[in-house]
Short mmCIF file of C-alpha atoms in Angstrom, two decimals:
data_model
loop_
_atom_site.label_atom_id
_atom_site.label_comp_id
_atom_site.label_asym_id
_atom_site.label_seq_id
_atom_site.Cartn_x
_atom_site.Cartn_y
_atom_site.Cartn_z
CA UNK X 1 0.32 0.07 0.24
CA UNK X 2 1.51 3.57 -0.71
CA UNK X 3 1.65 5.83 1.88
CA UNK X 4 2.98 9.11 2.09
CA UNK X 5 3.43 10.65 5.71
CA UNK X 6 4.29 14.32 6.16
CA UNK X 7 5.76 15.93 9.16
CA UNK X 8 7.79 19.07 10.26
CA UNK X 9 5.00 21.56 10.26
CA UNK X 10 3.95 24.10 13.23
CA UNK X 11 4.03 27.51 14.08
CA UNK X 12 6.67 29.82 13.26
CA UNK X 13 7.37 33.38 13.10
CA UNK X 14 7.61 35.74 10.06
CA UNK X 15 11.13 35.07 8.62
CA UNK X 16 11.64 32.04 10.23
CA UNK X 17 12.46 28.30 8.80
CA UNK X 18 11.16 25.03 8.96
CA UNK X 19 11.97 21.74 7.50
CA UNK X 20 9.11 19.49 6.03
CA UNK X 21 9.76 15.97 5.25
CA UNK X 22 7.40 13.31 3.76
CA UNK X 23 7.89 9.73 4.50
CA UNK X 24 7.12 7.32 1.67
CA UNK X 25 6.42 3.47 1.60
CA UNK X 26 4.75 0.73 -0.43
CA UNK X 27 6.62 1.80 -3.79
CA UNK X 28 9.61 2.22 -5.43
CA UNK X 29 10.23 5.84 -4.25
CA UNK X 30 13.25 6.41 -6.86
CA UNK X 31 11.00 5.74 -9.64
CA UNK X 32 8.74 8.68 -9.00
CA UNK X 33 8.88 12.52 -9.16
CA UNK X 34 7.64 13.79 -6.11
CA UNK X 35 5.75 17.26 -5.33
CA UNK X 36 4.68 19.71 -2.65
CA UNK X 37 1.06 21.17 -2.90
CA UNK X 38 -0.24 23.52 -0.29
CA UNK X 39 -3.67 24.69 0.70
CA UNK X 40 -4.08 27.82 2.53
CA UNK X 41 -7.23 28.11 5.02
CA UNK X 42 -10.35 28.09 3.24
CA UNK X 43 -8.66 28.20 -0.26
CA UNK X 44 -7.89 26.02 -3.10
CA UNK X 45 -4.82 23.97 -4.14
CA UNK X 46 -1.59 25.55 -5.37
CA UNK X 47 1.40 23.47 -6.41
CA UNK X 48 4.71 24.57 -4.57
CA UNK X 49 7.45 22.48 -5.93
CA UNK X 50 8.61 19.46 -7.73
CA UNK X 51 11.23 17.12 -8.11
CA UNK X 52 12.10 14.63 -10.77
CA UNK X 53 13.18 10.86 -9.59
CA UNK X 54 16.90 11.40 -10.26
CA UNK X 55 17.02 15.19 -9.24
CA UNK X 56 17.34 15.97 -13.00
CA UNK X 57 14.45 18.58 -12.63
CA UNK X 58 13.40 20.88 -9.78
CA UNK X 59 10.86 23.49 -10.00
CA UNK X 60 9.33 26.20 -8.04
CA UNK X 61 6.14 28.28 -8.08
CA UNK X 62 7.27 32.01 -8.68
CA UNK X 63 6.13 33.10 -5.01
CA UNK X 64 8.64 30.55 -3.15
CA UNK X 65 11.66 30.86 -5.50
CA UNK X 66 14.89 31.57 -3.50
CA UNK X 67 13.10 31.06 -0.51
CA UNK X 68 12.30 27.20 -0.62
CA UNK X 69 14.46 24.26 -1.65
CA UNK X 70 12.99 20.85 -2.17
CA UNK X 71 15.42 17.68 -2.18
CA UNK X 72 14.92 14.05 -1.84
CA UNK X 73 16.73 11.01 -0.43
CA UNK X 74 16.04 8.05 -2.51
CA UNK X 75 17.95 5.61 -0.04
CA UNK X 76 15.73 7.16 2.76
CA UNK X 77 12.52 7.02 0.80
CA UNK X 78 12.07 10.48 1.92
CA UNK X 79 11.33 14.01 0.59
CA UNK X 80 11.91 17.38 2.04
CA UNK X 81 10.83 20.88 1.74
CA UNK X 82 13.27 23.52 3.29
CA UNK X 83 11.59 26.52 3.70
CA UNK X 84 13.29 29.89 4.88
CA UNK X 85 12.17 33.72 5.31
CA UNK X 86 8.88 32.30 5.62
CA UNK X 87 5.64 34.68 5.34
CA UNK X 88 2.32 34.93 6.67
CA UNK X 89 0.76 34.09 3.04
CA UNK X 90 2.96 30.68 3.41
CA UNK X 91 0.39 29.72 6.12
CA UNK X 92 -1.05 26.54 4.67
CA UNK X 93 -1.51 22.68 5.00
CA UNK X 94 1.46 21.52 3.00
CA UNK X 95 1.00 17.97 1.16
CA UNK X 96 3.34 15.85 -0.48
CA UNK X 97 2.17 14.24 -3.60
CA UNK X 98 3.44 11.40 -5.88
CA UNK X 99 3.76 11.98 -9.54
CA UNK X 100 2.83 9.05 -11.84
CA UNK X 101 6.14 8.62 -13.21
CA UNK X 102 9.66 9.85 -13.26
CA UNK X 103 9.16 13.09 -15.21
CA UNK X 104 8.04 16.48 -13.86
CA UNK X 105 4.56 17.09 -15.97
CA UNK X 106 2.24 14.51 -14.28
CA UNK X 107 -0.94 14.51 -11.98
CA UNK X 108 -0.91 13.05 -8.64
CA UNK X 109 -2.18 9.50 -7.73
CA UNK X 110 -1.23 9.56 -4.31
CA UNK X 111 -1.08 12.58 -1.53
CA UNK X 112 0.00 12.38 2.36
CA UNK X 113 -2.74 13.77 4.89
CA UNK X 114 -0.87 16.94 5.20
CA UNK X 115 1.31 18.99 7.72
CA UNK X 116 0.23 22.27 8.80
CA UNK X 117 2.37 25.23 8.80
CA UNK X 118 1.16 28.51 10.67
CA UNK X 119 3.23 31.53 10.10
CA UNK X 120 2.28 34.38 12.44
CA UNK X 121 3.92 36.63 15.18
CA UNK W 1 1.16 30.35 -16.58
CA UNK W 2 -1.85 28.62 -17.45
CA UNK W 3 -5.04 29.72 -15.70
CA UNK W 4 -7.59 27.19 -15.19
CA UNK W 5 -11.25 28.56 -14.43
CA UNK W 6 -14.15 26.19 -13.12
CA UNK W 7 -17.96 26.83 -12.91
CA UNK W 8 -19.95 26.73 -11.00
CA UNK W 9 -18.23 27.58 -7.73
CA UNK W 10 -21.02 26.08 -5.81
CA UNK W 11 -23.68 23.57 -6.69
CA UNK W 12 -26.48 22.17 -4.82
CA UNK W 13 -28.25 19.12 -6.30
CA UNK W 14 -30.31 16.00 -5.09
CA UNK W 15 -29.35 12.59 -4.80
CA UNK W 16 -30.05 10.89 -8.03
CA UNK W 17 -29.03 13.91 -10.11
CA UNK W 18 -26.64 14.12 -12.87
CA UNK W 19 -24.32 16.78 -12.16
CA UNK W 20 -21.91 18.58 -14.56
CA UNK W 21 -18.65 20.83 -13.44
CA UNK W 22 -16.67 22.68 -16.08
CA UNK W 23 -13.27 23.66 -16.26
CA UNK W 24 -11.72 25.94 -18.97
CA UNK W 25 -8.13 26.20 -19.71
CA UNK W 26 -6.46 29.69 -20.90
CA UNK W 27 -4.18 27.77 -23.35
CA UNK W 28 -4.19 24.32 -24.91
CA UNK W 29 -3.31 21.71 -22.68
CA UNK W 30 -4.02 19.16 -24.81
CA UNK W 31 -5.67 16.11 -22.65
CA UNK W 32 -3.51 16.85 -19.47
CA UNK W 33 -6.24 17.15 -17.21
CA UNK W 34 -7.16 15.73 -13.96
CA UNK W 35 -9.91 15.68 -11.49
CA UNK W 36 -9.72 15.36 -7.82
CA UNK W 37 -12.37 15.31 -4.91
CA UNK W 38 -11.55 16.85 -1.58
CA UNK W 39 -13.59 16.14 1.37
CA UNK W 40 -13.27 18.53 4.53
CA UNK W 41 -9.78 17.92 6.36
CA UNK W 42 -9.06 15.25 4.17
CA UNK W 43 -6.46 15.17 1.33
CA UNK W 44 -7.35 15.46 -2.53
CA UNK W 45 -8.11 12.29 -4.03
CA UNK W 46 -7.79 11.55 -7.86
CA UNK W 47 -10.90 10.49 -9.70
CA UNK W 48 -9.89 11.36 -13.57
CA UNK W 49 -6.71 11.54 -15.29
CA UNK W 50 -5.88 12.43 -19.13
CA UNK W 51 -9.27 14.15 -19.27
CA UNK W 52 -11.32 11.09 -19.54
CA UNK W 53 -9.61 8.17 -17.74
CA UNK W 54 -11.24 6.80 -14.68
CA UNK W 55 -8.75 6.24 -11.60
CA UNK W 56 -8.93 2.70 -10.47
CA UNK W 57 -11.35 1.99 -7.87
CA UNK W 58 -13.41 5.36 -8.58
CA UNK W 59 -17.11 4.90 -9.04
CA UNK W 60 -18.16 4.42 -12.54
CA UNK W 61 -20.72 6.99 -11.88
CA UNK W 62 -17.74 9.72 -12.26
CA UNK W 63 -16.73 10.23 -15.86
CA UNK W 64 -14.97 13.31 -17.86
CA UNK W 65 -14.66 14.72 -21.36
CA UNK W 66 -12.81 17.24 -23.25
CA UNK W 67 -13.85 19.68 -26.07
CA UNK W 68 -10.83 21.91 -27.04
CA UNK W 69 -9.98 23.52 -23.66
CA UNK W 70 -13.24 23.22 -22.08
CA UNK W 71 -13.18 19.82 -19.71
CA UNK W 72 -16.29 18.60 -17.88
CA UNK W 73 -16.68 16.33 -14.83
CA UNK W 74 -20.01 14.52 -14.66
CA UNK W 75 -21.70 12.59 -12.08
CA UNK W 76 -24.19 10.69 -13.62
CA UNK W 77 -26.30 9.68 -10.57
CA UNK W 78 -25.55 11.77 -7.26
CA UNK W 79 -24.85 9.87 -4.36
CA UNK W 80 -24.75 11.57 -0.24
CA UNK W 81 -20.94 10.52 -0.46
CA UNK W 82 -20.21 12.80 -3.32
CA UNK W 83 -20.72 16.17 -1.26
CA UNK W 84 -17.14 17.59 -1.42
CA UNK W 85 -15.18 20.26 -3.13
CA UNK W 86 -13.85 19.04 -6.83
CA UNK W 87 -10.90 20.60 -8.24
CA UNK W 88 -9.64 20.55 -11.87
CA UNK W 89 -5.55 20.48 -12.99
CA UNK W 90 -3.80 21.06 -15.48
CA UNK W 91 -0.37 19.12 -16.08
CA UNK W 92 0.69 20.25 -19.44
CA UNK W 93 4.00 21.55 -18.03
CA UNK W 94 5.88 21.25 -14.81
CA UNK W 95 3.66 24.51 -13.81
CA UNK W 96 0.79 22.47 -12.60
CA UNK W 97 -2.26 24.80 -11.98
CA UNK W 98 -5.52 24.23 -10.47
CA UNK W 99 -8.86 25.27 -10.69
CA UNK W 100 -10.55 27.60 -7.69
CA UNK W 101 -12.74 24.32 -7.09
CA UNK W 102 -16.54 23.91 -7.01
CA UNK W 103 -18.21 22.99 -3.78
CA UNK W 104 -21.05 20.40 -4.42
CA UNK W 105 -23.76 20.34 -1.66
CA UNK W 106 -26.34 17.77 -1.27
CA UNK W 107 -29.91 19.03 -1.06
#
C-alpha cells in the first residue's frame, strides 16, 4: 500500500524557517517524481514545487523561488522541503504528492495527509 | 502560466441528479487534465486523469470529457458520499495549476 506521511509543520514567526519531511513507503520511491502542494485556510490547491526521480529537474512556483528548497533522499525514501524567510501568506496545509512517473509534468495519484504550517508573529 | 477557470463555484443538487462541473483552460493543455475530490480535512483524491480516464477504484458514475480547452466532470447519479469540493488540474507543463474548486452540496 502506498503511504506518504508528512511531518515537520508547526507555528513559526515571520522570517523563520521550517523543514518539512515526507516519508514514503509501499512503492519504489526512486522511480517517481515528487511534489509539494499547499492549501491556505479556506482556499484552493496550489502546486509549490517538484523534483524528478533522479534530481534532474527541480521547479518552484514563483512565490517561493529563492526561499524554499526541495530535495529528496532516494536511499531513505524521503522528500523534503526547506522553507526559509517564511511569510504570513505561506500559512497553509502542505501536502506531499506523488507524480505518476519519473518526469516533472504529471498529475498526482497519491497524497499524504498534510502538515500544517502557521506563520504568525 | 495556464489559468484554469472552474464553474460553478458552488452547486446544490439532489441524490440521483446528474451533475456537471466545467473547467476551462486559458491555453491548450491537450488532454493533460485531472479531476480531484476533496472532503473537509482530508487530502485530495484523484478521480479522473488524461481528461477522461477513470482512476482505479473510482465509481463508474464519475466520468470526464474534453472539448478543445473545455473539460467536464460528470456525476451520472449523485450519491450522498459525493458531497465534496472538486478541483481540476492541468499538467501540460511542470507548472501545474488547479481550478479554484467547485463545492458540491447535497440538498
